[in-house]
PDB file of C-alpha atoms and ligand atoms in Angstrom:
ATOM      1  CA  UNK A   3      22.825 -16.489  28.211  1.00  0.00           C
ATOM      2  CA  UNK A   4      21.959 -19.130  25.487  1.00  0.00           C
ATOM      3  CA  UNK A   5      25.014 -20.998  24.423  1.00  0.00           C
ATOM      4  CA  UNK A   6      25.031 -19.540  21.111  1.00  0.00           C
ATOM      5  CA  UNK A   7      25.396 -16.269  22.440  1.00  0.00           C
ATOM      6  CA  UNK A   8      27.878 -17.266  24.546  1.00  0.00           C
ATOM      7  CA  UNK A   9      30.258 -18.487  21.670  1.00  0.00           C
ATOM      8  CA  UNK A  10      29.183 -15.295  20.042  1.00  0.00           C
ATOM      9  CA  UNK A  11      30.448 -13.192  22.953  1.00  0.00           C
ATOM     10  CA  UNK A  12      33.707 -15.116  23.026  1.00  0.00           C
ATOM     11  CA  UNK A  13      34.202 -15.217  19.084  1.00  0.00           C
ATOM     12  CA  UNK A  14      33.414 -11.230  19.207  1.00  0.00           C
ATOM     13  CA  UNK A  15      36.103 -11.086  21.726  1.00  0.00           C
ATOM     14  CA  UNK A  16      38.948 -12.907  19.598  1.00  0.00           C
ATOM     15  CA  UNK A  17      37.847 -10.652  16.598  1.00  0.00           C
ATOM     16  CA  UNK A  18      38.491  -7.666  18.243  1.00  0.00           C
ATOM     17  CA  UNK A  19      41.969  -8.827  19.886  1.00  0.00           C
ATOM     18  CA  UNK A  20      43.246  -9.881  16.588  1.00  0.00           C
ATOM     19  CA  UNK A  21      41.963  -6.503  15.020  1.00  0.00           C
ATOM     20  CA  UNK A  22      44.092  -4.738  17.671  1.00  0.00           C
ATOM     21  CA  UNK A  23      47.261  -7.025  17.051  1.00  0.00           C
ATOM     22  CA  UNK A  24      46.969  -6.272  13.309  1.00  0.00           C
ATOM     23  CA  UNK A  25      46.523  -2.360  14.055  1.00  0.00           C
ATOM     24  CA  UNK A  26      43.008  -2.453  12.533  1.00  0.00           C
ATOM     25  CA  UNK A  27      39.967  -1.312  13.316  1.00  0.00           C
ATOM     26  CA  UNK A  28      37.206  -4.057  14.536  1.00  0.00           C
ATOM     27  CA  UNK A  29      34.057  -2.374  12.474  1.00  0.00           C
ATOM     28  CA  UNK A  30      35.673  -3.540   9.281  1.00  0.00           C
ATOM     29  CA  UNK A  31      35.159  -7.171   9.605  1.00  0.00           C
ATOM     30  CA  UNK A  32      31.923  -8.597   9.700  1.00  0.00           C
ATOM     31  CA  UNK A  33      30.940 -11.757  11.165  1.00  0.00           C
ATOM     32  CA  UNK A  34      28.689 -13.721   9.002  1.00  0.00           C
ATOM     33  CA  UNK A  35      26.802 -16.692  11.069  1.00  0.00           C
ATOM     34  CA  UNK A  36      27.056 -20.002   8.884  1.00  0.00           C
ATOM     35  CA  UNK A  37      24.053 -21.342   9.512  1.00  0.00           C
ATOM     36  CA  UNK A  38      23.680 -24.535   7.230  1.00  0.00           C
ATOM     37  CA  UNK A  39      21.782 -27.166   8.353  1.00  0.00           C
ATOM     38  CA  UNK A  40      20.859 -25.143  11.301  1.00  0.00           C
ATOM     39  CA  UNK A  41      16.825 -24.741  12.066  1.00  0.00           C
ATOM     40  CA  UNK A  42      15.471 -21.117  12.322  1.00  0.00           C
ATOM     41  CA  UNK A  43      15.351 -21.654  16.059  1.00  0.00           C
ATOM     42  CA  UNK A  44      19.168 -21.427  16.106  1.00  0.00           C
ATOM     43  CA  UNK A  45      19.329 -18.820  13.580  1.00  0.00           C
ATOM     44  CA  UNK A  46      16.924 -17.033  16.095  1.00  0.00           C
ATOM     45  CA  UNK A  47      19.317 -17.351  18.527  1.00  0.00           C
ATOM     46  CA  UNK A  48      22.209 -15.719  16.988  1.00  0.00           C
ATOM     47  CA  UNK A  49      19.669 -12.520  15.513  1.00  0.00           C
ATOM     48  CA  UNK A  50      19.012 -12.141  19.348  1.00  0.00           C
ATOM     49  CA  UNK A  51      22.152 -12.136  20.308  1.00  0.00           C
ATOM     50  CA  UNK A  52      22.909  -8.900  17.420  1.00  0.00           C
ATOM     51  CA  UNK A  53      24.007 -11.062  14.824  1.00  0.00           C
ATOM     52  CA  UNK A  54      22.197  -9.716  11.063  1.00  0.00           C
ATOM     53  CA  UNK A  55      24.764 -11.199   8.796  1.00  0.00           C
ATOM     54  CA  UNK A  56      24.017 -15.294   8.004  1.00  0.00           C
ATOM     55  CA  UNK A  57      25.463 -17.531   5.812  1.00  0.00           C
ATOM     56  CA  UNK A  58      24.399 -20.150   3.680  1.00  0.00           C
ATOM     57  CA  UNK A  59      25.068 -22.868   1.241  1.00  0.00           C
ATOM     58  CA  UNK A  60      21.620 -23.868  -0.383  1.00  0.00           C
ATOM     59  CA  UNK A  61      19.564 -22.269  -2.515  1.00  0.00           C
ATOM     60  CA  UNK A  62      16.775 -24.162  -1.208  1.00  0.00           C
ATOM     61  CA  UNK A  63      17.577 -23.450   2.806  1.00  0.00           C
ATOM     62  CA  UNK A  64      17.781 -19.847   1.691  1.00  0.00           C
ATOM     63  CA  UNK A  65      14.216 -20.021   0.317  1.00  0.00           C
ATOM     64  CA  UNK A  66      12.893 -21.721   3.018  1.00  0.00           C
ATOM     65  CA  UNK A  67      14.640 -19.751   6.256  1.00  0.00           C
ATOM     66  CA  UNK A  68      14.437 -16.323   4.236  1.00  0.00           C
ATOM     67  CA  UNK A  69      10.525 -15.706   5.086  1.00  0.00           C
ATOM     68  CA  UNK A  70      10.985 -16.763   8.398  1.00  0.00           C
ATOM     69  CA  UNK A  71      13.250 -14.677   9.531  1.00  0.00           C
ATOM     70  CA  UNK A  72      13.466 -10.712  10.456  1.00  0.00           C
ATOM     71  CA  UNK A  73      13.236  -8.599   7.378  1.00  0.00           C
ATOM     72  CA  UNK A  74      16.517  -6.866   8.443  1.00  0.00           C
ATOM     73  CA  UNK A  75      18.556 -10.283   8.062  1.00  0.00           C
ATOM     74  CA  UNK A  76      21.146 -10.036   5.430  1.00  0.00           C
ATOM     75  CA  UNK A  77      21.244 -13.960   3.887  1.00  0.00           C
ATOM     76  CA  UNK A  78      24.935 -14.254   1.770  1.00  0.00           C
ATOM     77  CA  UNK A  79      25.166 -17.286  -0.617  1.00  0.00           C
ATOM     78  CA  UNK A  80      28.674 -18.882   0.276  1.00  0.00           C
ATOM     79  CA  UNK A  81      28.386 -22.261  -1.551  1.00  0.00           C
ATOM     80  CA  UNK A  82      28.894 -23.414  -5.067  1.00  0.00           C
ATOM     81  CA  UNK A  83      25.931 -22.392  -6.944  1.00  0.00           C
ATOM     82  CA  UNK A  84      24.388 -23.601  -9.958  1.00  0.00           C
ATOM     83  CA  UNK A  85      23.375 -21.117 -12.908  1.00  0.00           C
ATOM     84  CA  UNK A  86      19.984 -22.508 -12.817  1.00  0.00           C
ATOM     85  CA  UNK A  87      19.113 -21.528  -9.624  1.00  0.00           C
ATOM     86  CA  UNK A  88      20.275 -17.809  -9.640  1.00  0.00           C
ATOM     87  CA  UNK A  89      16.866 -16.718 -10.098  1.00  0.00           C
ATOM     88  CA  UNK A  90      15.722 -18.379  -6.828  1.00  0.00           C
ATOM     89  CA  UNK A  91      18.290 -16.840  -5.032  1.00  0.00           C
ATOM     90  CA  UNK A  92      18.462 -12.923  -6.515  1.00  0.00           C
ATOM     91  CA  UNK A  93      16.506 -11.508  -4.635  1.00  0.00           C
ATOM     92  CA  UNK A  94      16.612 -13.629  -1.442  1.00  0.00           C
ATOM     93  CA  UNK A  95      20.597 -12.399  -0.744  1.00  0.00           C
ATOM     94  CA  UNK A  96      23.104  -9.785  -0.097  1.00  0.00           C
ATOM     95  CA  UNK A  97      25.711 -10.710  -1.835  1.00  0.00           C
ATOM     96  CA  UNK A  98      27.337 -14.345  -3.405  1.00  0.00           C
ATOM     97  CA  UNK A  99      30.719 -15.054  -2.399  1.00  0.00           C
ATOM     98  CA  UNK A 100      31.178 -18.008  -4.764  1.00  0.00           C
ATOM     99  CA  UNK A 101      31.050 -17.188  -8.013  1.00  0.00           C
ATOM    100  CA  UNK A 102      34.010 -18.901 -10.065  1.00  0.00           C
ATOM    101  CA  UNK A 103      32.876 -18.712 -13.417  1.00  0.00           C
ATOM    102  CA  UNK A 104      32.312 -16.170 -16.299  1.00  0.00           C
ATOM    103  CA  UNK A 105      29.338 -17.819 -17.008  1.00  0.00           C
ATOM    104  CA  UNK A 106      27.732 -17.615 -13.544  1.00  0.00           C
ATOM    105  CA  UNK A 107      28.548 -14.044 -13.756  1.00  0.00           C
ATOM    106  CA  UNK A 108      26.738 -14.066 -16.960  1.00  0.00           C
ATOM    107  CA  UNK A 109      23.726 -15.355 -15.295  1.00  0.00           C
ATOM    108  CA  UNK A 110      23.671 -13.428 -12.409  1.00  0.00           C
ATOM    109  CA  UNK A 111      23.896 -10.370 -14.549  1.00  0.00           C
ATOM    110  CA  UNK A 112      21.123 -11.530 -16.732  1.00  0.00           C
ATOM    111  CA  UNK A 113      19.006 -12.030 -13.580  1.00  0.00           C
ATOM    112  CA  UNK A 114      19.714  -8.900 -11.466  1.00  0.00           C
ATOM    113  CA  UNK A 115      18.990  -6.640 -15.026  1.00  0.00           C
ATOM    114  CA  UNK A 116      15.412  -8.450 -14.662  1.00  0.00           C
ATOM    115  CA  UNK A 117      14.882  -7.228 -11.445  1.00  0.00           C
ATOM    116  CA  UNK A 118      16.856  -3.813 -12.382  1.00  0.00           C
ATOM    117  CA  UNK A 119      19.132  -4.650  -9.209  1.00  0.00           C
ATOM    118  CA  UNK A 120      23.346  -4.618  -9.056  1.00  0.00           C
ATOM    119  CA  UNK A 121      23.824  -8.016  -7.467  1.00  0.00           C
ATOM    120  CA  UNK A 122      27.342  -7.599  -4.952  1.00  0.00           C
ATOM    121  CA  UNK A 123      29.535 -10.516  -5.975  1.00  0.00           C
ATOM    122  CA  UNK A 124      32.995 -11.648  -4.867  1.00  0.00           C
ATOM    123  CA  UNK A 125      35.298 -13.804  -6.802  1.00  0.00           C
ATOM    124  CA  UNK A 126      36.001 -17.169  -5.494  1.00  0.00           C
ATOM    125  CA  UNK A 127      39.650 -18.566  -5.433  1.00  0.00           C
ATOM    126  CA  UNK A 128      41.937 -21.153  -4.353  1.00  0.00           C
ATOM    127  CA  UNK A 129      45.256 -21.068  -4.108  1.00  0.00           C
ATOM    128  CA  UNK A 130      45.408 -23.894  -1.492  1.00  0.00           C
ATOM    129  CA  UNK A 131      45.439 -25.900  -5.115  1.00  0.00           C
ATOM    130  CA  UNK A 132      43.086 -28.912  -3.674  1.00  0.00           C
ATOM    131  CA  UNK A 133      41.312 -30.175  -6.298  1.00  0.00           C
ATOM    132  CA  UNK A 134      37.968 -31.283  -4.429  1.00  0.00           C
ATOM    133  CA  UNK A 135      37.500 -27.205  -4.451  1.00  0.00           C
ATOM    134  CA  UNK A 136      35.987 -24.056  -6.147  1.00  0.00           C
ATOM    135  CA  UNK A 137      37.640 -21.310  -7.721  1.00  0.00           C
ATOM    136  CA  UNK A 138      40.897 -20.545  -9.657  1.00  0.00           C
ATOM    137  CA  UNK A 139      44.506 -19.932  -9.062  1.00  0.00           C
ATOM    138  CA  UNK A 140      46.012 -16.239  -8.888  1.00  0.00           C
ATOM    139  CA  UNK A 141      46.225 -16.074 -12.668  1.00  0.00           C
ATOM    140  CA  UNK A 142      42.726 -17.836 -13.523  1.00  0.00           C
ATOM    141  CA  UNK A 143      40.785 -15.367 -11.055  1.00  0.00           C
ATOM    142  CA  UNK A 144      43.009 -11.796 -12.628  1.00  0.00           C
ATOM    143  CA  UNK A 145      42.075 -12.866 -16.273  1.00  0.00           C
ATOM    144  CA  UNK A 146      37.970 -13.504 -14.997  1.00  0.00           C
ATOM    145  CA  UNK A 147      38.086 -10.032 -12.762  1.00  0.00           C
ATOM    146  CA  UNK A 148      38.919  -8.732 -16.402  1.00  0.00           C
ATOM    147  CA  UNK A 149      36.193 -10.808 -18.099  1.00  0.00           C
ATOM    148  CA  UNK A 150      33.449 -10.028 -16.188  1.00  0.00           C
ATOM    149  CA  UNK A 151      33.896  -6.381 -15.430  1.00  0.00           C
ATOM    150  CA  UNK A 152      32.157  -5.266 -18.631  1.00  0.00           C
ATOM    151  CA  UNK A 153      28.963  -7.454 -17.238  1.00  0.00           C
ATOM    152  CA  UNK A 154      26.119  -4.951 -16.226  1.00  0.00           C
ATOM    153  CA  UNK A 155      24.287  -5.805 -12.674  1.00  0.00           C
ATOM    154  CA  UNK A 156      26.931  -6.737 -11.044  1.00  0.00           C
ATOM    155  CA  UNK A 157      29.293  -4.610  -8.649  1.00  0.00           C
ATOM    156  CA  UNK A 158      31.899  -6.861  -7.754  1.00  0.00           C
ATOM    157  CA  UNK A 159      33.113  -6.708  -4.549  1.00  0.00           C
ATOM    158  CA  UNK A 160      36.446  -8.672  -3.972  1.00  0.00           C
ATOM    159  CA  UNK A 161      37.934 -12.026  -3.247  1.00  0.00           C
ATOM    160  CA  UNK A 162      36.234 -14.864  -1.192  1.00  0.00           C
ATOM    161  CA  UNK A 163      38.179 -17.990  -0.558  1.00  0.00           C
ATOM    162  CA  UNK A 164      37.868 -21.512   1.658  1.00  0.00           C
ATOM    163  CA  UNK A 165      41.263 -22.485   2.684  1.00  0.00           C
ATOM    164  CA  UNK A 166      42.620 -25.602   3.728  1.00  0.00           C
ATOM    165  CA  UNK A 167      41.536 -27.294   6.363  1.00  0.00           C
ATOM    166  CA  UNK A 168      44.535 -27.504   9.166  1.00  0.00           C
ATOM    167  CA  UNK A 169      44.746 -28.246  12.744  1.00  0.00           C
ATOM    168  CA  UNK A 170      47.125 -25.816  13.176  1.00  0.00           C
ATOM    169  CA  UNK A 171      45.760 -21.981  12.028  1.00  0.00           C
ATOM    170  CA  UNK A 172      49.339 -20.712  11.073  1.00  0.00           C
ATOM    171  CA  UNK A 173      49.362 -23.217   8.668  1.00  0.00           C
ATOM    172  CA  UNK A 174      47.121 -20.928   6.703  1.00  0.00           C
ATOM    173  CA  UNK A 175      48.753 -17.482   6.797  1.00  0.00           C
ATOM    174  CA  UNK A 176      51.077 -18.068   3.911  1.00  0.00           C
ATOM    175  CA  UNK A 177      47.617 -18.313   1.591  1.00  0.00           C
ATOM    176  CA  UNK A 178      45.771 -15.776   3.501  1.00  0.00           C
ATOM    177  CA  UNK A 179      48.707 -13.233   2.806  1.00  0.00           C
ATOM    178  CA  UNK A 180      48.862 -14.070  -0.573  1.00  0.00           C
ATOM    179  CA  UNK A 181      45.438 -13.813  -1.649  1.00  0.00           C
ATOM    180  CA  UNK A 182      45.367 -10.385  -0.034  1.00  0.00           C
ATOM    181  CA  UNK A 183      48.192  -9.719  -1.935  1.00  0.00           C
ATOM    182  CA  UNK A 184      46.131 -10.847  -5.479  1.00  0.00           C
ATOM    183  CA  UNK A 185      43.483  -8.332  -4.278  1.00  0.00           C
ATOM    184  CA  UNK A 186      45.788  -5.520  -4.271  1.00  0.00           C
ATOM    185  CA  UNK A 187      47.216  -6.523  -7.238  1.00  0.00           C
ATOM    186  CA  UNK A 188      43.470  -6.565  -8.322  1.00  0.00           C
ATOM    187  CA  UNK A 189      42.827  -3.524  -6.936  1.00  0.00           C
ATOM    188  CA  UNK A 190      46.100  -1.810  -9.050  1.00  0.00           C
ATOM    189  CA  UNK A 191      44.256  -2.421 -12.497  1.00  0.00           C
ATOM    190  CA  UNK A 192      40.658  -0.020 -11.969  1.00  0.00           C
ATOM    191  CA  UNK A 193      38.937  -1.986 -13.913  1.00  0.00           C
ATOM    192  CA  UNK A 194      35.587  -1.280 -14.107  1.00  0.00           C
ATOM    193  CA  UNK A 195      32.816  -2.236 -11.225  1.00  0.00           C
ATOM    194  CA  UNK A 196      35.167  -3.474  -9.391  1.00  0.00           C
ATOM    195  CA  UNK A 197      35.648  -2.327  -5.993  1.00  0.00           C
ATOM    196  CA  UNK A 198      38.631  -4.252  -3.536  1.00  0.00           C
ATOM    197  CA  UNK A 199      36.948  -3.768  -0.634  1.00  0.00           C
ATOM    198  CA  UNK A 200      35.759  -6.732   0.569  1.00  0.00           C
ATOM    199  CA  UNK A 201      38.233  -9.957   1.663  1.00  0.00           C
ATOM    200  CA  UNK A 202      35.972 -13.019   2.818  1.00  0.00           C
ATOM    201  CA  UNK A 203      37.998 -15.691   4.532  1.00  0.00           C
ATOM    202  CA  UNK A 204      38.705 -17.276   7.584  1.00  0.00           C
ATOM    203  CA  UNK A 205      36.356 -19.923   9.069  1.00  0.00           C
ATOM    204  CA  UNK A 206      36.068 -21.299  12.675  1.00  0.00           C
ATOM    205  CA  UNK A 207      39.422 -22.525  12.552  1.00  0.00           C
ATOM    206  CA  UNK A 208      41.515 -19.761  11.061  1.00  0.00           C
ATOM    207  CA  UNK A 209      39.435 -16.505  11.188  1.00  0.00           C
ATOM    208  CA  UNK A 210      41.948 -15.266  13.823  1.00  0.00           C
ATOM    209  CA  UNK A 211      44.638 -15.304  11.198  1.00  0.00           C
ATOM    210  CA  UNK A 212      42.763 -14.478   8.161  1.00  0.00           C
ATOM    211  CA  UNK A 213      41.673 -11.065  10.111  1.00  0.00           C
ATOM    212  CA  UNK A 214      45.306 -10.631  10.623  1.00  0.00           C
ATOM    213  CA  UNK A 215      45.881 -11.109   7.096  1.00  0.00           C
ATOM    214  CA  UNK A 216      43.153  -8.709   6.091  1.00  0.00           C
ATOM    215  CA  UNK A 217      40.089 -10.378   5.671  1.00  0.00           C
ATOM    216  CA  UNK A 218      36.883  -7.971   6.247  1.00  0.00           C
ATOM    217  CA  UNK A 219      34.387 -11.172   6.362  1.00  0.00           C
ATOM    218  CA  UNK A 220      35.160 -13.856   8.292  1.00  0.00           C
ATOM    219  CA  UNK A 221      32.433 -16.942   7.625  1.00  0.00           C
ATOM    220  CA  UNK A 222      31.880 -18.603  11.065  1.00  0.00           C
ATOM    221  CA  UNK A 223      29.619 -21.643  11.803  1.00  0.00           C
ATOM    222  CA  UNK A 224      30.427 -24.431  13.917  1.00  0.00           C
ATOM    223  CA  UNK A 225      32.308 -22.018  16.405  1.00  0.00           C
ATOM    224  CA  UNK A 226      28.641 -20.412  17.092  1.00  0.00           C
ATOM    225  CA  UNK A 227      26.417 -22.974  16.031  1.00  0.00           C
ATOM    226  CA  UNK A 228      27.981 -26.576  17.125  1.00  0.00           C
ATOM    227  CA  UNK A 229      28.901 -29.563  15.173  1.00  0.00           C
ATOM    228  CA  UNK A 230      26.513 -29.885  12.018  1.00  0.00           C
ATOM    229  CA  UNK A 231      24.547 -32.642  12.501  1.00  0.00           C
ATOM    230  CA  UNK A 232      23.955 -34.597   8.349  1.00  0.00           C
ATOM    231  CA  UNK A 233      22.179 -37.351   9.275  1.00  0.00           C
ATOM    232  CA  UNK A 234      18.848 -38.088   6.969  1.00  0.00           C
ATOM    233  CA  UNK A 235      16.783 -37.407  10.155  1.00  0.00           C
ATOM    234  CA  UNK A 236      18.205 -33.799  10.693  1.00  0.00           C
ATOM    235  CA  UNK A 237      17.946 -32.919   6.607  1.00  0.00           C
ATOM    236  CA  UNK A 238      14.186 -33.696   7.202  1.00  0.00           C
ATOM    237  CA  UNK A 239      13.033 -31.434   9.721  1.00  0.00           C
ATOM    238  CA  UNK A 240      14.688 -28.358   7.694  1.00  0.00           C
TER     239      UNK A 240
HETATM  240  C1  LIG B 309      30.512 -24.347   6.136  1.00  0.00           C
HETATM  241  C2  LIG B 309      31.269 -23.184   5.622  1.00  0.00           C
HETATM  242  C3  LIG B 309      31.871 -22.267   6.499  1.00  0.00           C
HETATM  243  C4  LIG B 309      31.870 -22.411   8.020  1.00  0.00           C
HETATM  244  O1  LIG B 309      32.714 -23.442   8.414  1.00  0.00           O
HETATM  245  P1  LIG B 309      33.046 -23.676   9.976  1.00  0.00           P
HETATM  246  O2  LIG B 309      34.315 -24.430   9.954  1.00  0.00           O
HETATM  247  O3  LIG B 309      31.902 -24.456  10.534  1.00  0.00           O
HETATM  248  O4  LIG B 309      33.187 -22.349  10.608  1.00  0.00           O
HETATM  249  C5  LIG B 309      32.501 -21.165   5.947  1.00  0.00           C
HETATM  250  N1  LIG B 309      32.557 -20.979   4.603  1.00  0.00           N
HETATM  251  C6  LIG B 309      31.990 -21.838   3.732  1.00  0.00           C
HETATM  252  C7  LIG B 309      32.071 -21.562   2.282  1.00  0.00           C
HETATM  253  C8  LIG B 309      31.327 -22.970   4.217  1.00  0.00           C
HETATM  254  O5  LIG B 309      30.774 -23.820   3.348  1.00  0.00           O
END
């Protein structure tokens, strides 16, 4: 067994116990492979080894691993993304996690009516409060669920956030709980295209807790892939 599908096997494993502890059931959270900066080999790898689910945080890596891959891959944008590259990316995913903005709804919604397609989006928020990140507080993201509903083309999904990053997981509950707790409050309004279902959070250090907490999507990369390697030399060979 490859490495990667090792760590697959193992992180497969931990999903299901902590499914169990919380009294849930394992098919509702998908694993998605993070996969940036990783070559196609790697990416091969983990398809192999069952996973279908990868995600990214470039529009231009999308571009570039999306024809190289199976046709059955399911690419998910899960990094900030800029309105003006939307229209590279429409077509090339399954759904953007990121979007933190009424105006990148805007454009999204503008784009997927071109290709007469309802783009699944989830909302992206932080209530970890750091400043270096994405997304709105608990307030900020209720009043933009409530602007963007009326936009056509979209189907929005739920709530995708990137906590803190702590040595210790438990750290990380507290927010976990509470922006489950914004999605039901979310969920209480039936406002229109919007759909609760889908809670994206955990990463390789927390995605034991987050499932705990109720995340569906937990976004896993350097527990499968390795340590992302930066350097110029690496970003050349993509
Ligand atoms: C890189 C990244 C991840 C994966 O992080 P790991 O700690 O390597 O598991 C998850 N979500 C987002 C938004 C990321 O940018």
């Amino acid at each position: 067994m490859s490495e990667i599908a090792e760590n697959l096997a193992k992180i497969r494993e931990n999903i299901k116990a902590s499914c169990e502890r919380a009294g849930r059931n394992e098919s509702d959270v998908t694993l998605i492979a993070v996969s940036k900066t990783k070559p196609i080999k790697c990416l091969k790898e983990a398809y192999d080894a069952g996973v279908r689910d990868f995600g990214e945080n470039k529009v231009q890596e999308i571009v570039e691993k999306y024809d190289k891959m199976p046709h059955d891959t399911r690419f998910h944008m899960i990094g900030h993304l800029q309105r003006n590259k939307v229209r590279q990316v429409i077509d090339k995913v399954v759904m953007i996690h990121s979007v933190d903005s009424y105006r990148l709804a805007q454009e999204i919604s503008v784009q997927a009516q071109k290709r007469g397609i309802e783009m699944d989006i989830l909302v992206e928020v932080n209530l970890g409060a750091e400043e270096t990140k994405f997304g709105g507080g608990y307030e900020d993201t209720i009043q933009l669920f409530e602007e963007i509903s009326f936009l056509p083309g979209l189907k929005i999904k739920g709530l995708m956030t990137v906590a803190p990053y702590v040595v210790d997981s438990e750290e990380n509950r507290e927010i976990f709980h509470k922006i489950w707790e914004l999605s039901v409050d979310i969920e209480k309004r039936k406002l229109d295209n919007v759909s609760m279902n889908v809670l994206s959070m955990g990463m390789t250090g927390d995605y034991t807790v987050a499932i705990e907490e109720g995340s569906t999507c937990v976004r896993v990369g350097t527990g499968i892939f390795g340590e992302r390697d930066y350097s110029p030399t690496n970003q050349k060979e993509m």
